[in-house]
Coordinates of C-alpha atoms and ligand atoms in Angstrom, one line a residue:
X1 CA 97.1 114.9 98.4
X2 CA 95.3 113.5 95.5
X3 CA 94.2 110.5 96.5
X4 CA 93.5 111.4 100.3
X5 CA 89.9 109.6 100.4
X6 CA 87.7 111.7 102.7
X7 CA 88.4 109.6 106.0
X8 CA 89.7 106.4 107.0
X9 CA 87.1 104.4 107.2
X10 CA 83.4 103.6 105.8
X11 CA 81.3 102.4 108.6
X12 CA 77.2 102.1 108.1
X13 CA 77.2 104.2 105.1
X14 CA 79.3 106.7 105.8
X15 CA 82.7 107.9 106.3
X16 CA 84.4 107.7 109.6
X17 CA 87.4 109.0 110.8
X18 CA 89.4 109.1 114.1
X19 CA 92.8 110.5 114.4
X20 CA 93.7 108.4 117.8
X21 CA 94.5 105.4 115.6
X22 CA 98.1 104.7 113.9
X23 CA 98.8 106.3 111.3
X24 CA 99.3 104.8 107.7
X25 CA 101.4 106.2 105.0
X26 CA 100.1 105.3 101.3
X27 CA 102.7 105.6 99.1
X28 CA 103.0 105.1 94.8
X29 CA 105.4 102.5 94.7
X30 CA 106.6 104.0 91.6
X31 CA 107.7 107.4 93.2
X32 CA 108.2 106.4 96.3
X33 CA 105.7 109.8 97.4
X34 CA 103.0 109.6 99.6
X35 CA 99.5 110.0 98.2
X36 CA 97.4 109.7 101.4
X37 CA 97.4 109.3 105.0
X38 CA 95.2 107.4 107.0
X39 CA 94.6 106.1 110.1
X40 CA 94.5 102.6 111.8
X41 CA 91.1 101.3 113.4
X42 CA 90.4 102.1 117.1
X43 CA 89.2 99.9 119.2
X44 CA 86.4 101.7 119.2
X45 CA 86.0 102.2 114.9
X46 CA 86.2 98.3 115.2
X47 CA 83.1 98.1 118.0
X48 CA 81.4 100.9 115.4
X49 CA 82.0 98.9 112.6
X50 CA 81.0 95.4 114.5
X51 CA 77.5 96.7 115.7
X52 CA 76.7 98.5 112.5
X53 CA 77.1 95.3 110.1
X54 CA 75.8 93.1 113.4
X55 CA 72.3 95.3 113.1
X56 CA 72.0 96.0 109.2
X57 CA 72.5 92.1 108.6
X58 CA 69.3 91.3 110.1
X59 CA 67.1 93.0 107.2
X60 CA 69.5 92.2 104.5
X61 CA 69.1 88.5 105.8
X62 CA 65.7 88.5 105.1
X63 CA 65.5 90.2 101.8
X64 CA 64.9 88.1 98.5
X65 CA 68.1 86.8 96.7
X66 CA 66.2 88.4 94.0
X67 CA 66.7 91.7 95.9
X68 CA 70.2 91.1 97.3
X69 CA 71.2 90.7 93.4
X70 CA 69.4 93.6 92.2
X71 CA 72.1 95.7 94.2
X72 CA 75.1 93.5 93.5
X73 CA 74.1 93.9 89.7
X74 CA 73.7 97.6 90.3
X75 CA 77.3 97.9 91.7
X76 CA 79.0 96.0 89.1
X77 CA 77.2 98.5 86.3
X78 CA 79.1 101.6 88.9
X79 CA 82.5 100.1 89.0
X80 CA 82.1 99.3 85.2
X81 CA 81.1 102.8 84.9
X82 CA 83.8 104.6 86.4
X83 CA 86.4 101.7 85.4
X84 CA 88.9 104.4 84.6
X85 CA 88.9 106.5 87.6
X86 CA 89.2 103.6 89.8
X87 CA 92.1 101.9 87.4
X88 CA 94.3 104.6 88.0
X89 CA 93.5 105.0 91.5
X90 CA 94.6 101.7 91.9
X91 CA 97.6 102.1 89.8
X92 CA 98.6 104.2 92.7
X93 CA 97.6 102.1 95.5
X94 CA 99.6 99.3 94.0
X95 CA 101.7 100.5 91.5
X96 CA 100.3 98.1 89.0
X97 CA 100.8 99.4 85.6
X98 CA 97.2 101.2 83.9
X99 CA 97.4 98.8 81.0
X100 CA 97.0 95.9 84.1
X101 CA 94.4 97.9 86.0
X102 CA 92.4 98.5 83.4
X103 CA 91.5 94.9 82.8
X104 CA 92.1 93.3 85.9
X105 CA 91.0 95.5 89.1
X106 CA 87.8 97.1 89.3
X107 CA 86.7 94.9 86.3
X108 CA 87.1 91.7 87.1
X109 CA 85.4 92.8 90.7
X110 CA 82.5 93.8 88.7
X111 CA 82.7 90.3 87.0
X112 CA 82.5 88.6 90.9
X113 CA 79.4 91.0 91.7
X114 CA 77.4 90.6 88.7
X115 CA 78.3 86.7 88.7
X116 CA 76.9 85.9 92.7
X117 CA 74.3 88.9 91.6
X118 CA 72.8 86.6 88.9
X119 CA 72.9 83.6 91.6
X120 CA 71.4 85.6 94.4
X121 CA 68.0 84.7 93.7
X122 CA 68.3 80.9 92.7
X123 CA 70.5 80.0 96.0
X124 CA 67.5 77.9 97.4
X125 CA 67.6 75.0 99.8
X126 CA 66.5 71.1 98.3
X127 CA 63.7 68.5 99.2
X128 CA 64.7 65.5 100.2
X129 CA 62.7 62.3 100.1
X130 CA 63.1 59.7 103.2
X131 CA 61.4 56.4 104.4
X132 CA 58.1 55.6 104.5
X133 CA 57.0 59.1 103.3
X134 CA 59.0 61.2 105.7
X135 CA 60.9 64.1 104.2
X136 CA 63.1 66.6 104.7
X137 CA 64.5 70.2 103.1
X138 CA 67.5 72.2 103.7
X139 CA 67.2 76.4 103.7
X140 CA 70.2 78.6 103.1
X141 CA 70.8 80.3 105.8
X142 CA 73.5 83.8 105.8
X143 CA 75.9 83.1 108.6
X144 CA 75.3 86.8 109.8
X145 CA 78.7 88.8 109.9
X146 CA 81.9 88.1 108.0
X147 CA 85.1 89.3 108.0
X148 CA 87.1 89.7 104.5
X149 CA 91.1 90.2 105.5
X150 CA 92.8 91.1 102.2
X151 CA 96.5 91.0 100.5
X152 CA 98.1 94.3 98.6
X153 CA 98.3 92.9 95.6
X154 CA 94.4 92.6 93.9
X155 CA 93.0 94.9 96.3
X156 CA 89.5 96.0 95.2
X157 CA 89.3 92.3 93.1
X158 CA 90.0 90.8 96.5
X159 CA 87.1 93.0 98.2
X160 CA 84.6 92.5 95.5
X161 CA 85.9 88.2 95.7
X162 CA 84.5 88.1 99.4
X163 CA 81.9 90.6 99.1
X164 CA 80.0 89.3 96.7
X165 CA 79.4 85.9 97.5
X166 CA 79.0 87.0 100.9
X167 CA 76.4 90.1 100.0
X168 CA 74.3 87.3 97.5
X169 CA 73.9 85.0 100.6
X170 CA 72.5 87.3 103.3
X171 CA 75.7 88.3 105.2
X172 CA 77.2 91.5 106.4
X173 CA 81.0 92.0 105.7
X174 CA 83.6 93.9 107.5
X175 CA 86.4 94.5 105.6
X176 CA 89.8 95.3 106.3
X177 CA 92.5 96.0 103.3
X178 CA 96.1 95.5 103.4
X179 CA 97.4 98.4 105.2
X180 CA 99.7 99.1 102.0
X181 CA 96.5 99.2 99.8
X182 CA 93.7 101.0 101.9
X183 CA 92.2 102.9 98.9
X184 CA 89.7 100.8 97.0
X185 CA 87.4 99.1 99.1
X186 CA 86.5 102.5 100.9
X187 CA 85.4 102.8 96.9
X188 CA 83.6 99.9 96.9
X189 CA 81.8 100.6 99.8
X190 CA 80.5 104.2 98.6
X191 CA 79.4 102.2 95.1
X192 CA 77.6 99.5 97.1
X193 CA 75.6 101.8 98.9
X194 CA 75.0 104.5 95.9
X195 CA 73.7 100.9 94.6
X196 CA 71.1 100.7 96.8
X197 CA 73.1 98.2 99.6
X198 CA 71.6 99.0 102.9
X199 CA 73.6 101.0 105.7
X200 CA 76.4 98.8 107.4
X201 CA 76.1 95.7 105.4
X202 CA 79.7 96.3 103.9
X203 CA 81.7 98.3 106.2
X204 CA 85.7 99.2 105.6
X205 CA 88.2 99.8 108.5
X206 CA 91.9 100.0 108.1
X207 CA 94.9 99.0 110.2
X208 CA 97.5 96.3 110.5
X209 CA 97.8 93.0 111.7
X210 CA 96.4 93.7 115.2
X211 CA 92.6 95.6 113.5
X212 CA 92.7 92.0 111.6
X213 CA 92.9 89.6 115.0
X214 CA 90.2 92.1 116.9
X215 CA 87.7 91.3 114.3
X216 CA 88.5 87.8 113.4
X217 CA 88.5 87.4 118.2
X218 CA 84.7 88.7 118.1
X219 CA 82.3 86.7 118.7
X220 CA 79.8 88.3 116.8
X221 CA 81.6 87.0 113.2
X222 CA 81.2 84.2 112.1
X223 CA 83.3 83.8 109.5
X224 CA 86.6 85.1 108.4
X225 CA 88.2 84.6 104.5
X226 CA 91.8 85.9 104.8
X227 CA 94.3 86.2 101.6
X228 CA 97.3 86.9 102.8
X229 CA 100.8 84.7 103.3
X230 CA 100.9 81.1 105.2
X231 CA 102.3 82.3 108.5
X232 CA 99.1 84.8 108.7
X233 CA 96.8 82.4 107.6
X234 CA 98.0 79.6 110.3
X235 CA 97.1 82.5 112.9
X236 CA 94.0 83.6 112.0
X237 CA 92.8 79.8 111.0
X238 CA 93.8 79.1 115.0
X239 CA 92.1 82.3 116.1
X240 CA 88.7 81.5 114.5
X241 CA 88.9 78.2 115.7
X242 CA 88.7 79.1 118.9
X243 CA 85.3 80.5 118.1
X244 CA 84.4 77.7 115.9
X245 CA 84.1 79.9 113.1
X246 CA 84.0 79.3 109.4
X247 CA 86.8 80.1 107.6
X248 CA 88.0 80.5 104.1
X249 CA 92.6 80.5 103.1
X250 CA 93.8 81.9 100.5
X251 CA 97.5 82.0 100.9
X252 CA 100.6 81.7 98.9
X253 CA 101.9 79.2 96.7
X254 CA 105.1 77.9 94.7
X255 CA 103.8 76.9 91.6
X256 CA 105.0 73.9 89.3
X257 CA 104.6 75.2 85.5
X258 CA 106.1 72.3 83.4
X259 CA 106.4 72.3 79.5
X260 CA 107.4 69.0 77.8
X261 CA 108.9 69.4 74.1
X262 CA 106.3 68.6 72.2
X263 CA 104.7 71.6 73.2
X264 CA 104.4 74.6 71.3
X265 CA 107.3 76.8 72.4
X266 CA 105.9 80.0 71.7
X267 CA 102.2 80.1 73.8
X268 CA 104.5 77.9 76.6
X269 CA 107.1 81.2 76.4
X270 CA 104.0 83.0 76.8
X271 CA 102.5 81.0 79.3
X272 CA 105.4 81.2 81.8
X273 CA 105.8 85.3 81.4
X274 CA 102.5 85.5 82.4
X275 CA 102.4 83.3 84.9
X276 CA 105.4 84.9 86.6
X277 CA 105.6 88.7 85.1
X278 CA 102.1 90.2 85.5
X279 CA 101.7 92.7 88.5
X280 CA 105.6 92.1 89.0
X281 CA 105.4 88.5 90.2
X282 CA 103.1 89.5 93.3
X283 CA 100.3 86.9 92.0
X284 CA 99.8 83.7 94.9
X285 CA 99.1 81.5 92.1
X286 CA 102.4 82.4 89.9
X287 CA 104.3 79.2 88.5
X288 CA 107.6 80.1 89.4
X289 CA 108.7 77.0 88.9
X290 CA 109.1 76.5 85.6
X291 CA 110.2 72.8 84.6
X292 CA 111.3 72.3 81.1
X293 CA 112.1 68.7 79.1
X294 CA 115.7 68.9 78.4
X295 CA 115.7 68.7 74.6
X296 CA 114.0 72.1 74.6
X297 CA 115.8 74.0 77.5
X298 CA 118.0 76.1 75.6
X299 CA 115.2 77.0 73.2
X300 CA 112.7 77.9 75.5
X301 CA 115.8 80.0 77.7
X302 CA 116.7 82.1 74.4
X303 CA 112.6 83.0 73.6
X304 CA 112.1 83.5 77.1
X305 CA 115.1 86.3 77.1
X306 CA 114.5 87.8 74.0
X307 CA 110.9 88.3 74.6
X308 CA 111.5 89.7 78.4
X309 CA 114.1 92.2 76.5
X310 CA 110.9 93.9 75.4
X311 CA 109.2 93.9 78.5
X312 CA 108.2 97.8 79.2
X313 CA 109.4 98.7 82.4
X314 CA 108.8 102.3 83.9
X315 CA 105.7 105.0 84.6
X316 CA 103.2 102.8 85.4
X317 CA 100.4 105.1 84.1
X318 CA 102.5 105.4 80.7
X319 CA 100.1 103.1 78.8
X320 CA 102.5 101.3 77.0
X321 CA 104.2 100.0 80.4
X322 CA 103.6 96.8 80.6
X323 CA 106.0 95.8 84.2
X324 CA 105.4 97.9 87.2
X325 CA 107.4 98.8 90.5
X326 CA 107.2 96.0 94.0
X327 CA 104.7 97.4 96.1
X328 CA 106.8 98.4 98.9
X329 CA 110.7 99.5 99.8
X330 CA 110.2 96.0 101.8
X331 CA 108.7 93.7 99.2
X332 CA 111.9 94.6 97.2
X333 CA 114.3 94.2 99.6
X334 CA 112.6 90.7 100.0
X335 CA 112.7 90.2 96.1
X336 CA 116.9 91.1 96.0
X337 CA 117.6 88.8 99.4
X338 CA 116.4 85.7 97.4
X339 CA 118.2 87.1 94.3
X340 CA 121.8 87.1 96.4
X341 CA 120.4 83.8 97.8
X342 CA 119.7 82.1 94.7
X343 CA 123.1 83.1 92.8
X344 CA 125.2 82.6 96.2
X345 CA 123.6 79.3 96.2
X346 CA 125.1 78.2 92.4
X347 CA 121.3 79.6 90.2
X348 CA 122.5 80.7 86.6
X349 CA 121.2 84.3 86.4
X350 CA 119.7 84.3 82.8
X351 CA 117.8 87.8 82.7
X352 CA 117.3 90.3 85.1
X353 CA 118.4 90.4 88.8
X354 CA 119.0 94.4 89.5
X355 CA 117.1 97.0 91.1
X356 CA 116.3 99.7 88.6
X357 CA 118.3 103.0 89.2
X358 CA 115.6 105.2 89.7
X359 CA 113.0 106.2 92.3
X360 CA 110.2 103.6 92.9
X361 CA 110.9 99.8 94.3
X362 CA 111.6 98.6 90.8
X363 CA 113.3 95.6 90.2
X364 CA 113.7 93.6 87.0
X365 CA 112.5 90.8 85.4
X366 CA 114.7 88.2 86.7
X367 CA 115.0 84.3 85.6
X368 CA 117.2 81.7 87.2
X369 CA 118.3 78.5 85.2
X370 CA 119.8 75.5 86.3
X371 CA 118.0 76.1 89.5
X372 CA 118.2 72.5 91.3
X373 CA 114.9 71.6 93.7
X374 CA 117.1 72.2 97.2
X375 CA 117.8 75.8 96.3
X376 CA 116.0 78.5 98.1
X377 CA 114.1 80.0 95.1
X378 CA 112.6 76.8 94.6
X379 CA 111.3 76.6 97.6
X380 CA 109.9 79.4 99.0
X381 CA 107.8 81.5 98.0
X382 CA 109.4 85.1 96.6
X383 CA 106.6 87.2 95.8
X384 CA 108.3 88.8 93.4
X385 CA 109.5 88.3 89.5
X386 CA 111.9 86.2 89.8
X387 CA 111.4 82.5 87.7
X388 CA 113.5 79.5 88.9
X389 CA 114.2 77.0 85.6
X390 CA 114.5 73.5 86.2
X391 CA 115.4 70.9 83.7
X392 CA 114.0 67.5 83.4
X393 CA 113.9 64.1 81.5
X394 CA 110.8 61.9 81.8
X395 CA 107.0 62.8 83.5
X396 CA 107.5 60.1 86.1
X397 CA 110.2 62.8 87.4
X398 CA 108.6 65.9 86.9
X399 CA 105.3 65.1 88.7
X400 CA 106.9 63.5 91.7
X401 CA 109.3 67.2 91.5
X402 CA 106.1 69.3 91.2
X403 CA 104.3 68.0 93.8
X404 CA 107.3 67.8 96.5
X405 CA 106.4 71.2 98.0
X406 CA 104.7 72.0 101.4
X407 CA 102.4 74.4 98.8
X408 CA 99.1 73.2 96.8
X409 CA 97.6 76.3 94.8
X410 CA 98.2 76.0 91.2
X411 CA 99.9 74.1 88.6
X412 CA 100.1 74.0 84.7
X413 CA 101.3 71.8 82.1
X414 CA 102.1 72.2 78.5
X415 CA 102.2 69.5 76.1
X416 CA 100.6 68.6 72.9
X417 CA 100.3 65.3 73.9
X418 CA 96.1 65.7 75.0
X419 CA 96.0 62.4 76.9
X420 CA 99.2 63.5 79.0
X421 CA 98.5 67.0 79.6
X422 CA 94.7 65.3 81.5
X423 CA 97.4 62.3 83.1
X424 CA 99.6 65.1 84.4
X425 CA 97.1 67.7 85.6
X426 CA 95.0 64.6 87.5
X427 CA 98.5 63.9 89.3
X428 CA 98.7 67.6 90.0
X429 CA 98.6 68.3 94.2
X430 CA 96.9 71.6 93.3
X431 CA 93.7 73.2 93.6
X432 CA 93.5 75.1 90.2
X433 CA 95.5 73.5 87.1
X434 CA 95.7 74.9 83.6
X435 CA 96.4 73.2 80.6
X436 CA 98.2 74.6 77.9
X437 CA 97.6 78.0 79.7
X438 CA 98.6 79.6 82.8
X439 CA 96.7 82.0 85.5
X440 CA 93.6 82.4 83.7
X441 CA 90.9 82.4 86.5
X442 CA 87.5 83.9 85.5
X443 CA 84.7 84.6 88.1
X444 CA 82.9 81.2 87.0
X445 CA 85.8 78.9 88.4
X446 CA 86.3 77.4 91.6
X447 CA 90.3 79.2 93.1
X448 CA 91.8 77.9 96.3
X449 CA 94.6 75.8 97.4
X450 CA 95.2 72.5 98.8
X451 CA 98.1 71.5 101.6
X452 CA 99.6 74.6 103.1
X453 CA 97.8 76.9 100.5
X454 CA 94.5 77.1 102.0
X455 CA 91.4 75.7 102.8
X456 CA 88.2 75.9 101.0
X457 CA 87.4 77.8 97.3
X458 CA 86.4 81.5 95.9
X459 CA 84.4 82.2 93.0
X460 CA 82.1 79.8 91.2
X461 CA 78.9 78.3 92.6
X462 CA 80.9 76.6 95.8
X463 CA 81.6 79.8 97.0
X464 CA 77.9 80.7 98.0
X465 CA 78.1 77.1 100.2
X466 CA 81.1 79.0 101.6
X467 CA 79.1 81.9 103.1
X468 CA 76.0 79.6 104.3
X469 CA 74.5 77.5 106.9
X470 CA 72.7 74.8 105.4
X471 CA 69.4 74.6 108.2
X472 CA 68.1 70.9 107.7
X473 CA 64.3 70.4 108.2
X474 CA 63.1 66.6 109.2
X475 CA 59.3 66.9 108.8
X476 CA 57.9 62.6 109.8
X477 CA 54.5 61.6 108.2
X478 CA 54.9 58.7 110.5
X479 CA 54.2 58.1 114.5
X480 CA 57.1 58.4 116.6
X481 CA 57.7 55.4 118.4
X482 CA 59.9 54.8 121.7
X483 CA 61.6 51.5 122.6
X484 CA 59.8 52.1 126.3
Ligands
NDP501 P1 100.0 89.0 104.8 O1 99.7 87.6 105.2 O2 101.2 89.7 105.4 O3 98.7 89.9 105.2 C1 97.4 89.5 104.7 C2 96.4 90.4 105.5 O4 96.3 89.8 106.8 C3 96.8 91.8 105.7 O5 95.6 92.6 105.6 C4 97.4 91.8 107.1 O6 97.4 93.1 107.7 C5 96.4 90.9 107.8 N1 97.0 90.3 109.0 C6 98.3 90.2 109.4 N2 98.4 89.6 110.6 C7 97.1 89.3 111.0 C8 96.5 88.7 112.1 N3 97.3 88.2 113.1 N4 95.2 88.6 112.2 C9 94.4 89.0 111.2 N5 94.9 89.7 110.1 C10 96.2 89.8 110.0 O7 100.0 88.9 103.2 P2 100.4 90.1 102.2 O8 99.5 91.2 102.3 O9 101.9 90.3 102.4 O10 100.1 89.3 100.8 C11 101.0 88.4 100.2 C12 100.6 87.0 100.5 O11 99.3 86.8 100.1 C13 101.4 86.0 99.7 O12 101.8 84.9 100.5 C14 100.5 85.6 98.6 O13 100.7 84.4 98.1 C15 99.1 85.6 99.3 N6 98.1 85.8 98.4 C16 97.2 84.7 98.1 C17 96.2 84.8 97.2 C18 95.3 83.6 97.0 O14 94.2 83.8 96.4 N7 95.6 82.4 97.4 C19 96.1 86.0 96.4 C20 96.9 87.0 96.7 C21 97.9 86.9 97.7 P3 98.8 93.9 107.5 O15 98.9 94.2 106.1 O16 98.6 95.1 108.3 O17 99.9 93.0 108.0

């Protein structure tokens, strides 16, 4: 099999197999072939993988930030390097078309570890000046192990998200990838450590849901950042509580996109195919609601369906493709029960709504208009490419409509109107809002939800608070006195 990596795991620098655990089927979601098999976690790959990151954090805790970014910058120059080979093995993994992977994957990782790289070596603690000459100062301390859980959809993106910031600080990760897209992070692991990354400071294990609740139940993490759906987040919030560990959510989302009619058409067109077409809908922060000012509605409908028309759907390593398969048999019959759901429950189907007739889990683009705020595809969240259109009249209305969903992640607004789009986005229950663009989400900015979409922020400078305790130091210049 071409893409059967050399064993399951990667556990303090090496590769580490053992056949007792479940087995896992990697298939092309194009094809519908498998391309590897591999094996779920043990309990005893798990213990392997817990004392090796446990022992190697210790030294890599106490190296320079200066040092710690050295090999985070030295990794992103590898994945930038071999770019190609790993696109295409994640085409595979995810069925993501090339022309996606290319820019998105293993680049954007590289982004994430050259970013916290740089910030390694100037994540220092601050003085403080008190009373009467007293003082204190704060040190940044690693947290020791974390555990990075990760979705199918951005797999070695999601890795390189939570290792980074993690790495930069001090920590030790343990990851484990989606069990539908094992592939990359055994990758990342081999470039961290031909990068110079001690032995067991990033270590990969697979399996399902159950290798995912061992390590977030040790008590040797102490921090878990999951991306995954609500209903696995609530879980894995409640199980690191137990151990009062720190926790990063990044779940799902039902996005509010909402273009008044002053706004130009075209780039707003633009902005809602991107923000629900790219990697075939399966993006968290999609804005699948799309709400549109009623004097532009059939206009943006008729642009919207002509330029979908050309959408190029097929062989996801054909370079012109440009709209990929679902990543699993499951994710489309998901995608087609919200399709029957949303026409049974009165949706207009526009574009779209069929499974292709060919091997693969393909599924069109699909859009939905006259899609009211009680249906089903308004509400929950699909995963999938399929848009709801909603009409509206006034802002008043369409902010109070955005923001009446249990979901906080992202929201976008197109106007022309400069002192609206900053009114609207301000009123915006969401963590990451775009303004006259949708989805764009470079390494530099703060990403994470608010309400039922998470707690607490990747990327950006915040994230490095995220993966540290803050040690406070009261030093007294001053005799202590006692009231007796
Ligand atoms: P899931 O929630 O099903 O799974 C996420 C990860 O958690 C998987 O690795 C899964 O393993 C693991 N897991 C499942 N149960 C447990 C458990 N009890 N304890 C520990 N780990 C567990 O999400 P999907 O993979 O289906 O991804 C889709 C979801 O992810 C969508 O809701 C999407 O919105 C969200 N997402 C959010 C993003 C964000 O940044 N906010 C970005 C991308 C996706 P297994 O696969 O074996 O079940």
């Amino acid at each position: 099999m071409k893409f059967q990596p050399k064993a399951s795991h990667f556990i303090d620098g090496e590769y580490v197999e053992s056949t007792a655990g479940e087995p896992i089927e990697v298939i092309y979601p194009a094809t519908g072939e498998t391309i590897a098999r591999l094996n779920a976690a043990t309990p005893a790959i798990v213990e392997k993988a817990l004392q090796s990151a446990k022992s190697a954090q210790k030294n890599w805790g106490a190296a320079t930030g200066a040092e710690r970014g050295r090999v985070l910058n030295r990794a992103a120059e590898i994945l930038r390097a071999t770019n190609y080979d790993l696109s295409v093995l994640e085409t595979h993994d995810t069925g993501k078309p090339i022309q996606e992977t290319l820019v998105a994957d293993a680049s954007i990782g590289a982004d994430a570890l050259e970013y916290f790289g740089g910030l390694a070596a100037s994540w220092t603690g601050e003085y403080i000046t008190l009373a009467n000459g007293d003082f204190a100062f704060t040190i940044p301390e690693p947290l020791g192990v974390c555990v990075g859980i990760g979705a199918w959809n951005y797999p070695i993106q999601i890795a390189c998200f939570k290792a980074a910031p993690a790495l930069a600080c001090g920590n030790a990760m343990i990851f484990k990838p989606s069990e539908t897209t094992p592939l990359s992070a055994l990758k990342l692991a081999e470039v961290l450590v031909q990068a110079g990354a001690p032995k067991g400071i990033f270590n990969v294990v697979q399996g399902y849901g159950d290798v995912g609740a061992a390590l977030v139940a040790d008590r040797r993490v102490a921090k878990v950042s999951l991306t995954g759906s609500v209903p696995t987040g609530r879980k894995v919030y409640a199980a690191a509580a137990e151990g009062m560990k720190h926790i990063t959510m990044e779940l799902g989302g039902k996005s509010p996109l909402i273009v008044f009619d002053d706004a130009n058409l075209e780039s707003a067109v633009s902005g809602a195919i991107v923000g629900n077409f790219f990697s075939s809908g399966q993006i968290c922060s999609n804005g699948t609601r799309v709400f549109v000012q009623k004097r532009i509605k059939a206009a943006f409908l008729e642009r919207l369906c002509s330029r979908l028309a050309s959408a190029r759907i097929g062989d996801p390593m054909d370079p012109q493709v440009n709209f990929g398969p679902m990543i699993s048999q499951r994710q489309l019959e998901i995608v087609k029960t919200y399709i029957a759901q949303g026409l049974a429950e009165g949706a207009r189907l526009v574009y779209g709504g069929f499974q292709l007739n060919r091997p693969g889990f393909f599924v069109q683009p699909t859009v939905f208009a006259d899609v009211t705020d009680e249906m089903t595809i308004a509400r929950e969240e699909i995963f999938g490419p399929v848009m709801s259109v909603l009409e509206f009249d006034t802002e008043e209305e369409v902010v109070v409509r955005a923001n009446a969903t249990e979901f906080g992640l992202a929201a976008g607004v197109f106007t022309d109107d400069l002192t609206r789009a900053h009114r609207v986005s301000k009123a915006f229950e969401a963590g990451i809002c775009f303004i006259n663009t949708y989805n764009v989400m470079p390494v530099e900015i703060p990403v994470g939800g608010s309400k039922l979409s998470g707690v607490g922020r990747e990327n950006s400078k915040i994230a490095l608070q995220q993966y540290t305790e803050m040690k406070t130091i009261y030093v007294s210049l001053n005799e202590v006195r006692a009231p007796y």
